[in-house]
XYZ file of C-alpha atoms in Angstrom:
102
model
C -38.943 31.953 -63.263
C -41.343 33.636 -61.076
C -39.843 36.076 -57.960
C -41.571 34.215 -55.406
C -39.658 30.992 -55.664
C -36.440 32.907 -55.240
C -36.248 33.152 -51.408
C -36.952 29.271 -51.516
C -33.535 28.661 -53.598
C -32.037 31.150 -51.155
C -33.107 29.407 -48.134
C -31.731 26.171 -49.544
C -28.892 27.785 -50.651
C -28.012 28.958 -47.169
C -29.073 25.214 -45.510
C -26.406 23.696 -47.882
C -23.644 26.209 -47.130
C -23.901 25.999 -43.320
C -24.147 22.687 -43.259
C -20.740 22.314 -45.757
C -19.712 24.981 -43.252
C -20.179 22.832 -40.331
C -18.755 19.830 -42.011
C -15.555 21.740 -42.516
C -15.435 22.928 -38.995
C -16.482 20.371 -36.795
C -15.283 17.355 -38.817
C -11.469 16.333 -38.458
C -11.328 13.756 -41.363
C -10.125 15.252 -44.847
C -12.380 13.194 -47.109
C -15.335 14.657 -45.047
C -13.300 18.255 -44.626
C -13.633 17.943 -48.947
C -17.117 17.127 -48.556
C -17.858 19.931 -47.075
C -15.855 22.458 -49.602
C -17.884 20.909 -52.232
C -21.373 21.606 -50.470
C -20.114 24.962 -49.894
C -19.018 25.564 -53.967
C -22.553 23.746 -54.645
C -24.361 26.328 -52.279
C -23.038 29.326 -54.539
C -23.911 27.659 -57.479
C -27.767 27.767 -56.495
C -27.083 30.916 -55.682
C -25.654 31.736 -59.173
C -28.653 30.149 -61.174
C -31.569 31.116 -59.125
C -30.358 35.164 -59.528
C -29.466 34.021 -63.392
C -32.844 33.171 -63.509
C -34.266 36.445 -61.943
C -32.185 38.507 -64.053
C -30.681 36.810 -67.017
C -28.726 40.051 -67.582
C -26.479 38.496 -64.769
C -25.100 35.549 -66.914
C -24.880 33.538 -63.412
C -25.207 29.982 -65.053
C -21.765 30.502 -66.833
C -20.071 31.930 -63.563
C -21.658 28.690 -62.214
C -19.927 26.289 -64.769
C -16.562 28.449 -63.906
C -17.097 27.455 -60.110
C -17.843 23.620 -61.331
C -15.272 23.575 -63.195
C -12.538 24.731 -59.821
C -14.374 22.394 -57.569
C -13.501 19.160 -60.163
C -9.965 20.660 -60.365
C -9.616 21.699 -56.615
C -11.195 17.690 -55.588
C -8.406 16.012 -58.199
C -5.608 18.039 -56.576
C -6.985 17.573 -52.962
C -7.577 13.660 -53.348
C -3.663 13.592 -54.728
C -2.775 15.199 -51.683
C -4.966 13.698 -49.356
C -2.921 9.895 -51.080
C 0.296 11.347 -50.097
C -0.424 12.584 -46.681
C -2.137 8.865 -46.266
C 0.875 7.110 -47.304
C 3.315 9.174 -45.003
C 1.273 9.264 -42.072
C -0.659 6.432 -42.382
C -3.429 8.085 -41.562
C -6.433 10.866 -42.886
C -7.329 12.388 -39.627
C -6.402 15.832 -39.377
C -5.838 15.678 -35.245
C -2.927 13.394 -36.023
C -1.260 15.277 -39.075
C 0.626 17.764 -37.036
C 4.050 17.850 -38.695
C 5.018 18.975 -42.459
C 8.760 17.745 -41.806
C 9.551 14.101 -42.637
């Protein structure tokens, strides 16, 4: 991979993290909230590979299947909790979740 490509990944990189970033700030529905985690994870993944590429010293693609491999776990354990909180409160939007008693 040639070095001039690199700030291209980078830039990209940094347009899919603020706009996960955004998502998870500005949004107040969960499914959307986890959409935005996942850009975010996906942003340091380009990250990962594009400096794997530049340096392949770095081993960044395997650090890169690591960080897939929490984001599938972290989305199966979120969407379990997201069913529960949906079937006490009968609802996913975070304004109205304010209580953790039942």
């Amino acid at each position: 991979m040639d070095n001039s490509f690199l700030p291209y990944y980078l830039l990209t990189s940094a347009l899919l993290f603020s706009i996960g970033l955004a998502l998870v700030v500005v949004k107040r529905n969960i499914i959307v909230v986890l959409m935005g985690i996942e850009l975010m994870l996906n942003a340091v993944n380009v990250n990962l590979v594009a400096f794997s590429k530049n340096d392949p010293s770095l081993q960044g693609q395997i650090f890169s299947l690591f960080v897939i491999v929490v984001a599938a776990c972290e989305a199966v354990i979120a969407l379990a909790i997201v069913l529960k909180v949906y079937e006490h409160f009968k609802t996913v939007n975070l304004d109205e979740i304010n209580e953790l008693k039942k």
